[in-house]
Short mmCIF file of C-alpha atoms in Angstrom, two decimals:
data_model
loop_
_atom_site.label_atom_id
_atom_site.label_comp_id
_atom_site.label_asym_id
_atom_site.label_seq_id
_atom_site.Cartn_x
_atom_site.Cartn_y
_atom_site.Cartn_z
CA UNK A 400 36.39 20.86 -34.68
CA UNK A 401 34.23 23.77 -34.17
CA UNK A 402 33.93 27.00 -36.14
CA UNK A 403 36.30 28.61 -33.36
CA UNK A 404 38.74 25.74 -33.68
CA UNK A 405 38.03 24.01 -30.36
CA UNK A 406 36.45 20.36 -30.02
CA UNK A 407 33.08 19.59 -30.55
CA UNK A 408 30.38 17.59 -28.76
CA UNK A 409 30.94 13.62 -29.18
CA UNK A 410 27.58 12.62 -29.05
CA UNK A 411 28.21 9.09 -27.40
CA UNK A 412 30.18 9.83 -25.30
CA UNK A 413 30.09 11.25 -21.15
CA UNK A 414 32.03 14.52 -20.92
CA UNK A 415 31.77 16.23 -17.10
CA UNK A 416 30.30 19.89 -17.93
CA UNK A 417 32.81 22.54 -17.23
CA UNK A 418 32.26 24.73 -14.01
CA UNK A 419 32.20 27.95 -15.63
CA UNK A 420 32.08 29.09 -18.72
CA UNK A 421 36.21 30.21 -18.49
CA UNK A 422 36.63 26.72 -18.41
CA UNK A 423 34.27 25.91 -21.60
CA UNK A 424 36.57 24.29 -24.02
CA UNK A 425 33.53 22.19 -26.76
CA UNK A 426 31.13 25.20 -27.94
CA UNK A 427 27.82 25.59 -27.03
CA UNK A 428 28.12 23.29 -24.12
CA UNK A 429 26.56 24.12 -21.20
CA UNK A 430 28.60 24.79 -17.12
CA UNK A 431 27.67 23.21 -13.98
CA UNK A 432 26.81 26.90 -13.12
CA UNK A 433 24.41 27.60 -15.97
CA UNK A 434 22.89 24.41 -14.73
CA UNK A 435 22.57 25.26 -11.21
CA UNK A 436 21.47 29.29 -11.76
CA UNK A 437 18.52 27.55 -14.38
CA UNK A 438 17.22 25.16 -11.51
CA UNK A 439 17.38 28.02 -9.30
CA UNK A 440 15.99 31.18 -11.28
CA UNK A 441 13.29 29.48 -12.92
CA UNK A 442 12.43 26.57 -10.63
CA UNK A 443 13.43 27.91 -7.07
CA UNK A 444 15.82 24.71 -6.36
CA UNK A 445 18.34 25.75 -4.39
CA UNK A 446 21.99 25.12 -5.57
CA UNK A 447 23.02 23.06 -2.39
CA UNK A 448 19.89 20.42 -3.61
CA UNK A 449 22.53 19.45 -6.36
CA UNK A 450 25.72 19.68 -4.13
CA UNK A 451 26.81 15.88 -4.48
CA UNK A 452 26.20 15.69 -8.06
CA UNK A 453 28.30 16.11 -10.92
CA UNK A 454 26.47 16.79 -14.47
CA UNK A 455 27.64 15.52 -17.57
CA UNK A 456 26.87 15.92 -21.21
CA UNK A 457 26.12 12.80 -23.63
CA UNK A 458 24.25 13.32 -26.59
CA UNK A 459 23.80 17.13 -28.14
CA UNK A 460 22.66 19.21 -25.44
CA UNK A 461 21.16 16.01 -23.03
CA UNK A 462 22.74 16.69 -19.47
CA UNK A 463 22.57 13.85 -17.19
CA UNK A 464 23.08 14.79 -13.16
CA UNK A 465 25.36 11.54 -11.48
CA UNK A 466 25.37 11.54 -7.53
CA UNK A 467 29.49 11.39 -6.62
CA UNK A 468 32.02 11.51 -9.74
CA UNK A 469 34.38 9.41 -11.81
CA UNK A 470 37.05 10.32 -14.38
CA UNK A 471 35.97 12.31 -17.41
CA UNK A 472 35.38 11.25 -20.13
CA UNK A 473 33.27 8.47 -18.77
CA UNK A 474 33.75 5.27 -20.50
CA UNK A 475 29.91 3.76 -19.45
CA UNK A 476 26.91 3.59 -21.06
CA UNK A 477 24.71 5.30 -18.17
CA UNK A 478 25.73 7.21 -15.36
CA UNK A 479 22.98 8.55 -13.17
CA UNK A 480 20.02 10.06 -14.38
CA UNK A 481 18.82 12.45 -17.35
CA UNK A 482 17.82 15.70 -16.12
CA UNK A 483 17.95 18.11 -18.53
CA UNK A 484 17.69 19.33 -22.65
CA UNK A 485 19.93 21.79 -23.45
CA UNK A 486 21.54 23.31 -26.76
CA UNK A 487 17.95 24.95 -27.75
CA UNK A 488 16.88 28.13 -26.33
CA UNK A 489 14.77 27.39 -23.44
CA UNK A 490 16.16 24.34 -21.70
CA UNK A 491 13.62 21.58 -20.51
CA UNK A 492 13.58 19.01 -17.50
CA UNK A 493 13.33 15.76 -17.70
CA UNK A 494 10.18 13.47 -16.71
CA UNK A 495 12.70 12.04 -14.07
CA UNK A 496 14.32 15.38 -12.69
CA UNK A 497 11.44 16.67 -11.99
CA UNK A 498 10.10 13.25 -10.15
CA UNK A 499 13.39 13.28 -8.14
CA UNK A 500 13.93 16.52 -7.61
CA UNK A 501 10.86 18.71 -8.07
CA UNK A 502 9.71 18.52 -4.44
CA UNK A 503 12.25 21.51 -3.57
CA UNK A 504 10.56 23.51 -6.09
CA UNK A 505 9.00 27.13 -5.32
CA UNK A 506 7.92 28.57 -8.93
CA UNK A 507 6.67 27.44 -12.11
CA UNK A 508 4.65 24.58 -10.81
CA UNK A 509 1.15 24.23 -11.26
CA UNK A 510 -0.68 21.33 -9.17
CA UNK A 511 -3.73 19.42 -11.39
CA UNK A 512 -6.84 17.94 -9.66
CA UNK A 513 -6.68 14.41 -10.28
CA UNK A 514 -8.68 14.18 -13.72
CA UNK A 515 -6.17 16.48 -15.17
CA UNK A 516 -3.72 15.22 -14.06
CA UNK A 517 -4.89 12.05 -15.74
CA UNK A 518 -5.06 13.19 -19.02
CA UNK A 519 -1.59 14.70 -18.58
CA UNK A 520 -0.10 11.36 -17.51
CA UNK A 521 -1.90 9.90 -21.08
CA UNK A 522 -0.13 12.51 -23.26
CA UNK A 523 -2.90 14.44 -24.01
CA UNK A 524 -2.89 18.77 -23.86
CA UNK A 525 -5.72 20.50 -22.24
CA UNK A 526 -6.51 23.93 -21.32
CA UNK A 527 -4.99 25.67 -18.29
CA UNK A 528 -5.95 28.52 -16.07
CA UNK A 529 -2.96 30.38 -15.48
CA UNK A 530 -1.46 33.75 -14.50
CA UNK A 531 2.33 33.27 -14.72
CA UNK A 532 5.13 32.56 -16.86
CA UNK A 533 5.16 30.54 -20.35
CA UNK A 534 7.00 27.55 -21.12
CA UNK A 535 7.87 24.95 -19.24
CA UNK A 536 6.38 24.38 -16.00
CA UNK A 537 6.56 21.22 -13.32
CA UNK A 538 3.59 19.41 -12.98
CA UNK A 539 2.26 18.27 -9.22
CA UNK A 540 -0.67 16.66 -8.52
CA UNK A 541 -1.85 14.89 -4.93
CA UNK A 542 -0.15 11.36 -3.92
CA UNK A 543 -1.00 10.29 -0.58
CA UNK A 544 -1.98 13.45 0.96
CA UNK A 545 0.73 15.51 -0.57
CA UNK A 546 1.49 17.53 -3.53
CA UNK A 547 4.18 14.88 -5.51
CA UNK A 548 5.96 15.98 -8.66
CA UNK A 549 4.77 14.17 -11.62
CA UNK A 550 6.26 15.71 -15.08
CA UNK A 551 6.81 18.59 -16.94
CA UNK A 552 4.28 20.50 -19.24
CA UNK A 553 5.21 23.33 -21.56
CA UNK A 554 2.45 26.42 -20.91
CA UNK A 555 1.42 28.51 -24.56
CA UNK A 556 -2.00 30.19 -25.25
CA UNK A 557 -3.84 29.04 -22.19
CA UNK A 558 -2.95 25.35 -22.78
CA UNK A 559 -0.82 23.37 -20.65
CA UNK A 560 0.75 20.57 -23.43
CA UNK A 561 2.07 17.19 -21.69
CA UNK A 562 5.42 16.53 -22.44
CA UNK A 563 5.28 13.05 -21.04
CA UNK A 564 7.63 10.61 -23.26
CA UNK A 565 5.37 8.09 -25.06
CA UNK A 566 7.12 5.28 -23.03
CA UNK A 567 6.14 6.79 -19.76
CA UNK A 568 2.47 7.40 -20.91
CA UNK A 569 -0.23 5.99 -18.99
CA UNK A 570 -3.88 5.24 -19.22
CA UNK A 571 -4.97 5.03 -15.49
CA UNK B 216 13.37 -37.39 -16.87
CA UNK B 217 11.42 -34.18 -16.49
CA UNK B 218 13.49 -31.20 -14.26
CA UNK B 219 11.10 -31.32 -11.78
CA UNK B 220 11.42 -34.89 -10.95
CA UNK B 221 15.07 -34.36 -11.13
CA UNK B 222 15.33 -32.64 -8.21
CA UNK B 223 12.89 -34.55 -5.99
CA UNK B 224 15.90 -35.97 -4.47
CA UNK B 225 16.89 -33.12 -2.74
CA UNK B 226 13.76 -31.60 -1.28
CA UNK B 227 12.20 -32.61 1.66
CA UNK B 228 8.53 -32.93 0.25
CA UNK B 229 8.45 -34.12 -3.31
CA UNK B 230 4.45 -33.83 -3.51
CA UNK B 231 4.58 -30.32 -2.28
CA UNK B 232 7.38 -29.08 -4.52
CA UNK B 233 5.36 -30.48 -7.47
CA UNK B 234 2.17 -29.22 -6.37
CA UNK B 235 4.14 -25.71 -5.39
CA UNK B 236 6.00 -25.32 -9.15
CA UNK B 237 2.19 -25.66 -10.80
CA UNK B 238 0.75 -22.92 -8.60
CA UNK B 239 1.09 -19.15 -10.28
CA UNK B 240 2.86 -16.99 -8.20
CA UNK B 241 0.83 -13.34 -7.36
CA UNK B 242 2.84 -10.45 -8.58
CA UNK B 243 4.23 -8.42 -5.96
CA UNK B 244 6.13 -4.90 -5.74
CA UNK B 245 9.00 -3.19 -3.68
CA UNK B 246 8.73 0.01 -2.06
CA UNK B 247 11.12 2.36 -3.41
CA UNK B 248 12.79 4.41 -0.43
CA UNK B 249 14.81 6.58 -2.70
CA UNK B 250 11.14 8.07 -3.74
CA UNK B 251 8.98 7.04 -0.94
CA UNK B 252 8.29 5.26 1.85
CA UNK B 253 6.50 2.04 3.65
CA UNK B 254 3.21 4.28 5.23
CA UNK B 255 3.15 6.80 1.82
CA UNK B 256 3.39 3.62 -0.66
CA UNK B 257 0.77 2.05 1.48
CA UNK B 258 -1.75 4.81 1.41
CA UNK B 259 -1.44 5.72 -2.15
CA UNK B 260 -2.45 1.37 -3.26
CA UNK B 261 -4.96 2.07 -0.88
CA UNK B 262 -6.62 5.36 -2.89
CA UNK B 263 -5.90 4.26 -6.24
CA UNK B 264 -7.85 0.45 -4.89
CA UNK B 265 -5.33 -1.76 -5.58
CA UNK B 266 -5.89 -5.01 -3.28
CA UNK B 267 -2.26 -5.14 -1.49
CA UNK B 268 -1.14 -7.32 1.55
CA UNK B 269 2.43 -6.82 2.95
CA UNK B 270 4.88 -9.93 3.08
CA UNK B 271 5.45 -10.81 6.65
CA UNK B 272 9.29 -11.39 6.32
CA UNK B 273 10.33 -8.02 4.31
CA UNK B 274 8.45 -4.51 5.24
CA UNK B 275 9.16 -3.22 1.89
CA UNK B 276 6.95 -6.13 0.10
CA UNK B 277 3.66 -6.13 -0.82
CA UNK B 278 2.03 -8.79 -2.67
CA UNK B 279 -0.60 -7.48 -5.11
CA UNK B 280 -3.13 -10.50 -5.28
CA UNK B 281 -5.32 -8.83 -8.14
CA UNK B 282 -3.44 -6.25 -9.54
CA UNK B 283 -0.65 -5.48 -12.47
CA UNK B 284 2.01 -3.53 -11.01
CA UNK B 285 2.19 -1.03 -13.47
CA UNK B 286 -0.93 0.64 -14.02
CA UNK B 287 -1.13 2.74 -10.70
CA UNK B 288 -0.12 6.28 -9.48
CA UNK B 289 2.39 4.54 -7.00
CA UNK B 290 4.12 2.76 -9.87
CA UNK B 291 4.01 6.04 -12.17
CA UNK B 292 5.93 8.03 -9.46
CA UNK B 293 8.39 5.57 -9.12
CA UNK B 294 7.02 4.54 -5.16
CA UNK B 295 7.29 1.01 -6.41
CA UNK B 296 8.59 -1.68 -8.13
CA UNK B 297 7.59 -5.02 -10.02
CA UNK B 298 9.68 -7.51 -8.07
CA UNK B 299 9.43 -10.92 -7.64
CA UNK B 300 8.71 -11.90 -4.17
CA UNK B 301 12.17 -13.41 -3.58
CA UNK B 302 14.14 -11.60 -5.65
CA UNK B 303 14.74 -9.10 -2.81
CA UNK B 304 16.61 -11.43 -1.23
CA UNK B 305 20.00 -11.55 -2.62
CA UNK B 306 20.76 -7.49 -2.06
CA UNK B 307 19.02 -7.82 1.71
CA UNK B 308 21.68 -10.47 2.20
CA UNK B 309 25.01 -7.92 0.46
CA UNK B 310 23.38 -5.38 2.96
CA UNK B 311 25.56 -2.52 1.02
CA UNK B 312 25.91 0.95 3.43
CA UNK B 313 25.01 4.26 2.41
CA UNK B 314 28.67 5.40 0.91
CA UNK B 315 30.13 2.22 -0.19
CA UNK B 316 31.29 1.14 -3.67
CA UNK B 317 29.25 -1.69 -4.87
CA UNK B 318 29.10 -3.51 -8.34
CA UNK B 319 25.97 -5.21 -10.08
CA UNK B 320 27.29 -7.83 -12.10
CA UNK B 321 24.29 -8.83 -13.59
CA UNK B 322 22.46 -6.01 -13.44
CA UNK B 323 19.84 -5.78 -16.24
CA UNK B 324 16.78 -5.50 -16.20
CA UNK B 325 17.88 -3.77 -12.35
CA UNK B 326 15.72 -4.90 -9.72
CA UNK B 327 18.29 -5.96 -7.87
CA UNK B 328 20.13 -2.87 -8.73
CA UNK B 329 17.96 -0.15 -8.05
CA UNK B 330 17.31 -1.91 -4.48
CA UNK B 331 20.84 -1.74 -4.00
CA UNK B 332 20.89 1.95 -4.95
CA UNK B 333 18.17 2.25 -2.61
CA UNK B 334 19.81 0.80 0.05
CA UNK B 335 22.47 3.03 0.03
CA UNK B 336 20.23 6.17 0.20
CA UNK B 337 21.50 6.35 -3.54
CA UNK B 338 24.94 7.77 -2.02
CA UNK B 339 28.23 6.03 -2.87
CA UNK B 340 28.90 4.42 -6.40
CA UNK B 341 26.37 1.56 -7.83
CA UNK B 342 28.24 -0.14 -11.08
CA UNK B 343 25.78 -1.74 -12.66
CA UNK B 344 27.07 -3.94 -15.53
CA UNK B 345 25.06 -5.95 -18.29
CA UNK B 346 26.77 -8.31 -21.48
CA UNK B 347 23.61 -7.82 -23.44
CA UNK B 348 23.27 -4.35 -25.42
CA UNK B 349 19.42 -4.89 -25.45
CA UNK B 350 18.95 -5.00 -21.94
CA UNK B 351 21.24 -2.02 -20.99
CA UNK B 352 18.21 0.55 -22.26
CA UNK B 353 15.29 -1.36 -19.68
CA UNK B 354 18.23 -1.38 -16.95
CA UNK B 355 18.92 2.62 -17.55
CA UNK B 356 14.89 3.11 -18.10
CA UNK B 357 13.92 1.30 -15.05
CA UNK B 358 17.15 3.46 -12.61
CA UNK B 359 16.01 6.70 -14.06
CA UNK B 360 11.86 6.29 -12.86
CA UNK B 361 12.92 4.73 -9.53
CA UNK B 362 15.50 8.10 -8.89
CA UNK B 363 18.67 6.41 -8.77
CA UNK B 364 21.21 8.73 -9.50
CA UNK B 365 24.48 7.00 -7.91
CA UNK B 366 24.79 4.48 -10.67
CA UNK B 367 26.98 4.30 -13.68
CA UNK B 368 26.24 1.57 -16.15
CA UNK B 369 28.68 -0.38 -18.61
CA UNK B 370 28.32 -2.92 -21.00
CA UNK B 371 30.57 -5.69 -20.83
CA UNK B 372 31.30 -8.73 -20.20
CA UNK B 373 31.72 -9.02 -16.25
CA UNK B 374 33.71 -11.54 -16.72
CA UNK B 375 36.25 -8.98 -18.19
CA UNK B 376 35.08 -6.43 -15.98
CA UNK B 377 37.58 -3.37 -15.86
CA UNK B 378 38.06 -1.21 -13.11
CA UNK B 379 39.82 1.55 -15.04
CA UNK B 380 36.78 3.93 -15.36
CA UNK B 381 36.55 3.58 -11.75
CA UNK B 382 40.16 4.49 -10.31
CA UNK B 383 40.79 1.08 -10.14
CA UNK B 384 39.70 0.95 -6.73
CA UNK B 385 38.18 -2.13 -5.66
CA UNK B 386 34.44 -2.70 -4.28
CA UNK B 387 33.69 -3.10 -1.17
CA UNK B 388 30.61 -5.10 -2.24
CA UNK B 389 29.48 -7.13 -5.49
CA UNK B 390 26.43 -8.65 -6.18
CA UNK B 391 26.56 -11.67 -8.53
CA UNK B 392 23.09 -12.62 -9.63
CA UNK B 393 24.15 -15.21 -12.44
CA UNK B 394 22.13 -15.50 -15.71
CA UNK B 395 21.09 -19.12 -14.93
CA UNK B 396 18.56 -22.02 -16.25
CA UNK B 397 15.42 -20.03 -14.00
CA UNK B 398 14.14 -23.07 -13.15
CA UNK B 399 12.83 -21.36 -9.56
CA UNK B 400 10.73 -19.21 -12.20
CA UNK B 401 8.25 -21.88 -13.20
CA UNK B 402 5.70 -20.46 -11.21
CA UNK B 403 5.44 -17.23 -13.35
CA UNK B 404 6.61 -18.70 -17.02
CA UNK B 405 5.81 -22.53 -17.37
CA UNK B 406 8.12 -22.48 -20.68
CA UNK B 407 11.06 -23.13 -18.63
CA UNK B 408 9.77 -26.88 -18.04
CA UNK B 409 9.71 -27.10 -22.47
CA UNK B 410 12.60 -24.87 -22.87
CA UNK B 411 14.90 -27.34 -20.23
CA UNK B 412 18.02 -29.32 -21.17
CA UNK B 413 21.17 -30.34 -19.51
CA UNK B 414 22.78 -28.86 -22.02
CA UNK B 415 21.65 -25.45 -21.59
CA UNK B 416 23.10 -26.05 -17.82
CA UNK B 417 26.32 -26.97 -18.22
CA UNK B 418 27.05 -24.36 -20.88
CA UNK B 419 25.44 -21.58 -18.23
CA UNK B 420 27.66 -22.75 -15.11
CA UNK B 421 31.05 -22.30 -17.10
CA UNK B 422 29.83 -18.79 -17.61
CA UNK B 423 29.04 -18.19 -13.86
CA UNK B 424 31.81 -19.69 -12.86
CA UNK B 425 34.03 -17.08 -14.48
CA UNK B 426 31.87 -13.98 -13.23
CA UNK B 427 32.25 -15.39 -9.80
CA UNK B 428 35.68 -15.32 -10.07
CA UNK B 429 35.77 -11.70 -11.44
CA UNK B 430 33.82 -11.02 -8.44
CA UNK B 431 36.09 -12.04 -6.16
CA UNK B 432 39.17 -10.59 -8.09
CA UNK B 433 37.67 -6.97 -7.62
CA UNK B 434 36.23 -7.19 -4.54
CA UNK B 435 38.64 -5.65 -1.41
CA UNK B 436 39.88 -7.87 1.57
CA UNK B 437 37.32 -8.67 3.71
CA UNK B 438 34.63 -7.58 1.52
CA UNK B 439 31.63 -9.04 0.43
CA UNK B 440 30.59 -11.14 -2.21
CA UNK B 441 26.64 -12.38 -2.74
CA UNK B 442 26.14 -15.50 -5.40
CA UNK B 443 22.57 -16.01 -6.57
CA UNK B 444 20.61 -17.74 -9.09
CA UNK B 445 16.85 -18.46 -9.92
CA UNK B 446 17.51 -22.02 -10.45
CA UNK B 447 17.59 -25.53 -8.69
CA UNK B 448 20.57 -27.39 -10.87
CA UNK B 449 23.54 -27.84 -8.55
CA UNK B 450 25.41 -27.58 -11.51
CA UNK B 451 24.80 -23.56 -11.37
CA UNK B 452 25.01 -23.59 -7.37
CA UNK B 453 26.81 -25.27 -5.54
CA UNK B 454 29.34 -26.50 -8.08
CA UNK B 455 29.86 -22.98 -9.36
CA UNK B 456 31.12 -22.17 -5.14
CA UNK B 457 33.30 -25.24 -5.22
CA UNK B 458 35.20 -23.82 -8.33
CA UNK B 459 35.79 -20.62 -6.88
CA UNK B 460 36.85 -21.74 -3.11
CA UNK B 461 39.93 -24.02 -4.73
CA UNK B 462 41.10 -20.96 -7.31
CA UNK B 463 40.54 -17.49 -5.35
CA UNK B 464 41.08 -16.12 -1.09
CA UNK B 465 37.71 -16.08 0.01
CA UNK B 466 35.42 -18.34 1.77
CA UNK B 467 31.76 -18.89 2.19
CA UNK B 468 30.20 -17.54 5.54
CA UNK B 469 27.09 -18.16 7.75
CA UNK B 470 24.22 -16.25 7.63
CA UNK B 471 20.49 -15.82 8.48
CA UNK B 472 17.51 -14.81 6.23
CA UNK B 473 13.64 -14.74 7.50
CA UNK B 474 12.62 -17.49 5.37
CA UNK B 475 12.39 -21.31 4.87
CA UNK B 476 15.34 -22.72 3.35
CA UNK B 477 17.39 -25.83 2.74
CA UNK B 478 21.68 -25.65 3.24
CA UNK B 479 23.36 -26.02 0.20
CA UNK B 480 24.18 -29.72 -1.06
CA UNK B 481 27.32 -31.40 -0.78
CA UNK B 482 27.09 -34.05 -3.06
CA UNK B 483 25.61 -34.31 -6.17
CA UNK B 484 25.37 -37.03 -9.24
CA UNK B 485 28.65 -38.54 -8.01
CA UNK B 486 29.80 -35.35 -7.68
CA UNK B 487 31.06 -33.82 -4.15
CA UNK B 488 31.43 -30.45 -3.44
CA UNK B 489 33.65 -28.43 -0.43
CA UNK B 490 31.63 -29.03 3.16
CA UNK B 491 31.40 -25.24 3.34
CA UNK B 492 28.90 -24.90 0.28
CA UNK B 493 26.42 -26.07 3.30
CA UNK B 494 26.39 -22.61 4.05
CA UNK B 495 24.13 -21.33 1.27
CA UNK B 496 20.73 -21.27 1.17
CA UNK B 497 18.60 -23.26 -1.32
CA UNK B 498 14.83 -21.95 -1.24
CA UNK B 499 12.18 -23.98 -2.64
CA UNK B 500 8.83 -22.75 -3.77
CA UNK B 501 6.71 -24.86 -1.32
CA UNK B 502 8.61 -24.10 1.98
CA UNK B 503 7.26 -19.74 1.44
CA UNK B 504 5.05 -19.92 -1.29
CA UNK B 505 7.60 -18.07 -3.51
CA UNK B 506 9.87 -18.86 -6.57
CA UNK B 507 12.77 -21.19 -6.35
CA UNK B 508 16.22 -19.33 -5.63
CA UNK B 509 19.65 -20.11 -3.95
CA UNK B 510 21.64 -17.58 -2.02
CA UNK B 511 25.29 -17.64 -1.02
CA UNK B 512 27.62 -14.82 1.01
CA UNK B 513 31.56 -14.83 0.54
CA UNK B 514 34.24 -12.72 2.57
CA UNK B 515 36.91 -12.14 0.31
CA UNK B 516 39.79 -12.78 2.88
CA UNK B 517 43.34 -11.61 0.57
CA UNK B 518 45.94 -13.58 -0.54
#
């Protein structure tokens, strides 16, 4: 139980994320519209990108985003793909999300030659030139003649810090 | 008697078998479609120098002569994927449509799966299911860097695979890529010829035997089942086909597949098996120049 009486997070377990927040009933969880109106206000993504999928809460405050939807809770051990920290104050994509679904972004990506982006794939923080907001910002860098989305940084005092997870790391 | 030599008996060319199971086998990848595509996946090996060659018989294949497959900017995005060369088989063969309900039996570490997913334009419901704990975190790892999204995993035992999570309904497709002997693998892990016994294959086949069946049991009238192994042992093949065709409604049916093969065997050590089992595949490393594998499509036709 929570301090307001209602039920509280089970950490191992899939729960579907409410729509709204009138239909919250485990505190501090977060709604399938808070999810979609983050993506869109601070990314650009536009809600219609995330139409077929339903998002789901397993461990504290890690959303995962599963295309279609099944009965809730979810007995599985997987279902679809992490996308998304929440429970802290400023929420942070995943490695994957932003591989899968930053191409639709508009805002708060910054594209790195191809050294930078380097050392950003091998973990390592390095100083960035930028005029816009702080925090955390989707990485792009050119893949076959395009801008692709690689991973997410988080932007503080002029230096872009590479929140690549140590298993995705890569010396190239 | 050595496995090899156990087997002679069934190919065509002994020497070349033998000669075939000593040669490594070059590593080669899968283009991802959920991420990218055949010309992208191309160009980007090409900048980041990775010698590639495409396999003639499936446009998504390249072999990669020289090269890891991990340690590119392809592989980082997710483009591609470490795949054995005929490992792609078995899920070109269930051909799943974008929409469809499909299940994995087998599905760690998810080759097979994600190419499924893919398949499907990662639309419709993957169930990807895995007995081993330890494997369920590569299987999960592996879906979320090649984008899959339309897959739910569960640890069981498919042989006690429940429906329940998933509205009972059953699939219109399974994929049933037994844990088996690999003795096809030789090629890329000569341990197998050490690590061989009889044993070890008749415990495995009672095993596949019984996810077979679940298979079947879940699968809806005229659907379609797929049966594949890495291995040579009829034991884990065609025996495992026979069981099912006496105890469940389905039957085996015909099918084509780009590559060399051999039909399935109807007798074996005394043994004889139902005429149909003729209608699997059995590919052998020296007729493509790949691993070993055996292939097998069912029709669940209803009681």
């Amino acid at each position: 139980m929570s301090d307001d009486g209602g039920p509280t997070n089970v950490g191992t377990r899939f729960d579907r994320l409410p729509a709204t927040a009138a239909e919250r009933t485990v505190s501090g969880r977060a709604t399938r519209e808070a999810v979609l109106a983050f993506w869109a206000n601070r990314y650009g993504i536009d809600r219609a990108v995330f139409a077929d999928h339903s998002f789901w809460e397993r461990g504290a405050g890690k959303l995962w985003a599963f295309r279609g939807d099944i009965d809730s809770p979810a007995k599985v051990q997987g279902l679809g793909m992490t996308v998304l920290r929440t429970r802290q104050e400023h929420w942070k994509p995943t490695l994957e999300a932003t591989q899968r679904f930053g191409r639709h972004a508009t805002r708060n990506c910054v594209r790195l030659p191809q050294s930078a982006a380097e050392r950003f794939l091998a973990g390592r923080d390095q100083s960035l030139d930028w005029d816009g907001d702080w925090g955390y910002l989707l990485v792009t860098h050119e893949l076959a003649g395009d801008p692709e989305p690689l991973g997410v940084g988080l932007y503080v005092h002029g230096e872009l810090r590479s929140m690549v997870p140590k298993g995705r790391r890569r010396e190239l | 008697m050595s496995m090899l030599e156990r087997y002679e008996p069934l190919v065509d060319d002994p020497e070349r078998f033998r000669a075939a199971c000593r040669r490594p086998l070059p590593h080669a990848v899968r283009v991802n479609s959920i991420k990218s595509n055949i010309a992208r996946a191309e160009t980007a090996l090409t900048d980041a120098g990775v010698t590639h060659e495409r396999a003639d018989w499936h446009p998504r294949l390249f072999r990669l002569p020289e090269d890891q497959p991990g340690a590119n900017w392809p592989y980082v995005h997710g483009w591609l994927h470490g795949q054995e060369e005929v490992s792609v088989l078995p899920a070109t063969v269930l051909s799943p449509e974008p929409g469809e309900r499909v299940w994995d039996a087998c599905a760690a570490p998810g080759s097979k799966t994600t190419q499924l997913a893919a398949l499907m334009n990662d639309t419709g419901l993957v169930v990807g299911t895995d007995a081993d704990v330890g494997r369920i975190a590569p299987l999960r790892s592996n879906a979320e860097r090649l984008g899959v999204t339309n897959l739910a995993i569960t640890h069981e035992d498919a042989r006690n695979h429940s429906l329940r999570p998933f509205d009972g309904t059953p699939y219109d497709r399974v994929l049933v890529d037994v844990p088996c002997s690999c003795e096809g693998t030789v090629r890329k892990n000569s341990d197998v010829l050490d690590e061989w016994t009889l044993d070890r294959i008749e415990g495995v086949s009672g095993v596949q035997k019984g996810i077979l069946r679940r298979a079947v049991e879940v699968t809806r009238d005229g659907g379609t089942v797929v049966y594949s192994t890495c291995t040579f042992a009829p034991e884990e093949n065609e025996a495992v086909l026979d069981f099912v065709l006496g105890r469940r409604s389905c039957r085996l049916v015909d099918f084509d597949i780009p590559l060399d093969h051999a039909p399935g065997v109807t007798e074996w050590q005394g043994e004889t098996f139902d005429p149909a089992v003729r209608r699997a595949k059995r590919i052998y490393p020296h007729q493509n120049d790949t691993g070993g594998f055996f292939c097998a499509k069912l029709e669940v036709t209803g009681s």
